[in-house]
Amino acid sequence: MYEDPPAHAPAQALAPASTSPAALAPPHSTTTLERGSFCLARCTCGWSGPARRSRDRARTDAEEHRSFPDGARQGA
């Protein structure tokens, strides 16, 4: 989305579009980690999913996190 600068702000004071937070954010890389009989998904951004007994469900948690990296989830 493009937003016009305020009339009183000089044009050079605005940051270029390439330095937006989305452009600077590293890609999400998820893995699963087993702890006893539980498995959980983790991401390089610091996110950690709930402990699951099902490895498949932990992998699904990781996929959902990669789909919604800002933490927003549909239906939540």
JSON list of C-alpha atoms in Angstrom, two decimals:
[
{"chain": "A", "resi": 1, "resn": "MET", "atom": "CA", "xyz": [0.00, 0.00, 0.00]},
{"chain": "A", "resi": 2, "resn": "TYR", "atom": "CA", "xyz": [1.35, 3.41, -0.95]},
{"chain": "A", "resi": 3, "resn": "GLU", "atom": "CA", "xyz": [0.82, 6.37, 1.31]},
{"chain": "A", "resi": 4, "resn": "ASP", "atom": "CA", "xyz": [1.48, 9.98, 0.33]},
{"chain": "A", "resi": 5, "resn": "PRO", "atom": "CA", "xyz": [3.91, 11.84, 2.60]},
{"chain": "A", "resi": 6, "resn": "PRO", "atom": "CA", "xyz": [2.52, 14.63, 4.79]},
{"chain": "A", "resi": 7, "resn": "ALA", "atom": "CA", "xyz": [2.68, 18.02, 3.12]},
{"chain": "A", "resi": 8, "resn": "HIS", "atom": "CA", "xyz": [5.16, 19.37, 5.67]},
{"chain": "A", "resi": 9, "resn": "ALA", "atom": "CA", "xyz": [7.60, 16.39, 5.49]},
{"chain": "A", "resi": 10, "resn": "PRO", "atom": "CA", "xyz": [10.50, 16.56, 3.04]},
{"chain": "A", "resi": 11, "resn": "ALA", "atom": "CA", "xyz": [10.57, 13.65, 0.58]},
{"chain": "A", "resi": 12, "resn": "GLN", "atom": "CA", "xyz": [14.09, 12.51, 1.58]},
{"chain": "A", "resi": 13, "resn": "ALA", "atom": "CA", "xyz": [12.95, 12.00, 5.20]},
{"chain": "A", "resi": 14, "resn": "LEU", "atom": "CA", "xyz": [10.84, 9.02, 4.15]},
{"chain": "A", "resi": 15, "resn": "ALA", "atom": "CA", "xyz": [12.39, 5.57, 4.18]},
{"chain": "A", "resi": 16, "resn": "PRO", "atom": "CA", "xyz": [12.50, 3.71, 0.87]},
{"chain": "A", "resi": 17, "resn": "ALA", "atom": "CA", "xyz": [9.92, 0.94, 0.42]},
{"chain": "A", "resi": 18, "resn": "SER", "atom": "CA", "xyz": [12.64, -1.75, 0.41]},
{"chain": "A", "resi": 19, "resn": "THR", "atom": "CA", "xyz": [13.32, -1.19, 4.13]},
{"chain": "A", "resi": 20, "resn": "SER", "atom": "CA", "xyz": [9.81, -2.10, 5.23]},
{"chain": "A", "resi": 21, "resn": "PRO", "atom": "CA", "xyz": [9.62, -4.57, 8.14]},
{"chain": "A", "resi": 22, "resn": "ALA", "atom": "CA", "xyz": [8.41, -7.32, 5.81]},
{"chain": "A", "resi": 23, "resn": "ALA", "atom": "CA", "xyz": [11.43, -6.80, 3.55]},
{"chain": "A", "resi": 24, "resn": "LEU", "atom": "CA", "xyz": [13.85, -6.89, 6.52]},
{"chain": "A", "resi": 25, "resn": "ALA", "atom": "CA", "xyz": [12.30, -9.90, 8.27]},
{"chain": "A", "resi": 26, "resn": "PRO", "atom": "CA", "xyz": [14.27, -13.12, 7.89]},
{"chain": "A", "resi": 27, "resn": "PRO", "atom": "CA", "xyz": [12.43, -16.07, 6.37]},
{"chain": "A", "resi": 28, "resn": "HIS", "atom": "CA", "xyz": [10.76, -18.44, 8.78]},
{"chain": "A", "resi": 29, "resn": "SER", "atom": "CA", "xyz": [12.43, -21.81, 9.15]},
{"chain": "A", "resi": 30, "resn": "THR", "atom": "CA", "xyz": [10.52, -24.31, 11.25]},
{"chain": "A", "resi": 31, "resn": "THR", "atom": "CA", "xyz": [11.57, -27.63, 12.72]},
{"chain": "A", "resi": 32, "resn": "THR", "atom": "CA", "xyz": [10.03, -30.17, 15.05]},
{"chain": "A", "resi": 33, "resn": "LEU", "atom": "CA", "xyz": [11.58, -31.12, 18.37]},
{"chain": "A", "resi": 34, "resn": "GLU", "atom": "CA", "xyz": [10.79, -34.23, 20.37]},
{"chain": "A", "resi": 35, "resn": "ARG", "atom": "CA", "xyz": [10.63, -34.15, 24.16]},
{"chain": "A", "resi": 36, "resn": "GLY", "atom": "CA", "xyz": [9.77, -37.53, 25.57]},
{"chain": "A", "resi": 37, "resn": "SER", "atom": "CA", "xyz": [6.46, -38.62, 24.06]},
{"chain": "A", "resi": 38, "resn": "PHE", "atom": "CA", "xyz": [5.67, -35.09, 22.89]},
{"chain": "A", "resi": 39, "resn": "CYS", "atom": "CA", "xyz": [6.62, -33.21, 19.72]},
{"chain": "A", "resi": 40, "resn": "LEU", "atom": "CA", "xyz": [6.52, -29.46, 19.18]},
{"chain": "A", "resi": 41, "resn": "ALA", "atom": "CA", "xyz": [7.17, -27.11, 16.30]},
{"chain": "A", "resi": 42, "resn": "ARG", "atom": "CA", "xyz": [9.72, -24.29, 16.62]},
{"chain": "A", "resi": 43, "resn": "CYS", "atom": "CA", "xyz": [10.72, -21.42, 14.36]},
{"chain": "A", "resi": 44, "resn": "THR", "atom": "CA", "xyz": [13.86, -19.33, 13.96]},
{"chain": "A", "resi": 45, "resn": "CYS", "atom": "CA", "xyz": [11.76, -16.24, 14.81]},
{"chain": "A", "resi": 46, "resn": "GLY", "atom": "CA", "xyz": [11.30, -17.54, 18.37]},
{"chain": "A", "resi": 47, "resn": "TRP", "atom": "CA", "xyz": [7.79, -18.95, 17.95]},
{"chain": "A", "resi": 48, "resn": "SER", "atom": "CA", "xyz": [7.06, -22.32, 19.54]},
{"chain": "A", "resi": 49, "resn": "GLY", "atom": "CA", "xyz": [3.91, -24.35, 19.06]},
{"chain": "A", "resi": 50, "resn": "PRO", "atom": "CA", "xyz": [2.13, -26.38, 21.73]},
{"chain": "A", "resi": 51, "resn": "ALA", "atom": "CA", "xyz": [3.44, -29.82, 22.67]},
{"chain": "A", "resi": 52, "resn": "ARG", "atom": "CA", "xyz": [1.60, -32.50, 20.71]},
{"chain": "A", "resi": 53, "resn": "ARG", "atom": "CA", "xyz": [1.57, -36.28, 20.97]},
{"chain": "A", "resi": 54, "resn": "SER", "atom": "CA", "xyz": [1.06, -36.40, 17.19]},
{"chain": "A", "resi": 55, "resn": "ARG", "atom": "CA", "xyz": [4.11, -35.59, 15.07]},
{"chain": "A", "resi": 56, "resn": "ASP", "atom": "CA", "xyz": [1.79, -34.90, 12.14]},
{"chain": "A", "resi": 57, "resn": "ARG", "atom": "CA", "xyz": [-0.09, -32.27, 14.16]},
{"chain": "A", "resi": 58, "resn": "ALA", "atom": "CA", "xyz": [3.19, -30.60, 15.18]},
{"chain": "A", "resi": 59, "resn": "ARG", "atom": "CA", "xyz": [4.19, -30.45, 11.50]},
{"chain": "A", "resi": 60, "resn": "THR", "atom": "CA", "xyz": [0.78, -28.94, 10.70]},
{"chain": "A", "resi": 61, "resn": "ASP", "atom": "CA", "xyz": [1.37, -26.31, 13.40]},
{"chain": "A", "resi": 62, "resn": "ALA", "atom": "CA", "xyz": [4.67, -25.43, 11.69]},
{"chain": "A", "resi": 63, "resn": "GLU", "atom": "CA", "xyz": [2.98, -25.15, 8.27]},
{"chain": "A", "resi": 64, "resn": "GLU", "atom": "CA", "xyz": [0.28, -22.90, 9.71]},
{"chain": "A", "resi": 65, "resn": "HIS", "atom": "CA", "xyz": [2.95, -20.68, 11.29]},
{"chain": "A", "resi": 66, "resn": "ARG", "atom": "CA", "xyz": [4.75, -20.33, 7.95]},
{"chain": "A", "resi": 67, "resn": "SER", "atom": "CA", "xyz": [1.41, -19.44, 6.31]},
{"chain": "A", "resi": 68, "resn": "PHE", "atom": "CA", "xyz": [0.70, -16.74, 8.92]},
{"chain": "A", "resi": 69, "resn": "PRO", "atom": "CA", "xyz": [4.16, -15.56, 10.06]},
{"chain": "A", "resi": 70, "resn": "ASP", "atom": "CA", "xyz": [2.83, -12.51, 11.92]},
{"chain": "A", "resi": 71, "resn": "GLY", "atom": "CA", "xyz": [1.14, -14.85, 14.40]},
{"chain": "A", "resi": 72, "resn": "ALA", "atom": "CA", "xyz": [-2.39, -14.23, 13.09]},
{"chain": "A", "resi": 73, "resn": "ARG", "atom": "CA", "xyz": [-4.42, -17.36, 12.56]},
{"chain": "A", "resi": 74, "resn": "GLN", "atom": "CA", "xyz": [-7.67, -17.75, 10.72]},
{"chain": "A", "resi": 75, "resn": "GLY", "atom": "CA", "xyz": [-10.60, -18.56, 12.95]},
{"chain": "A", "resi": 76, "resn": "ALA", "atom": "CA", "xyz": [-8.74, -17.69, 16.15]}
]
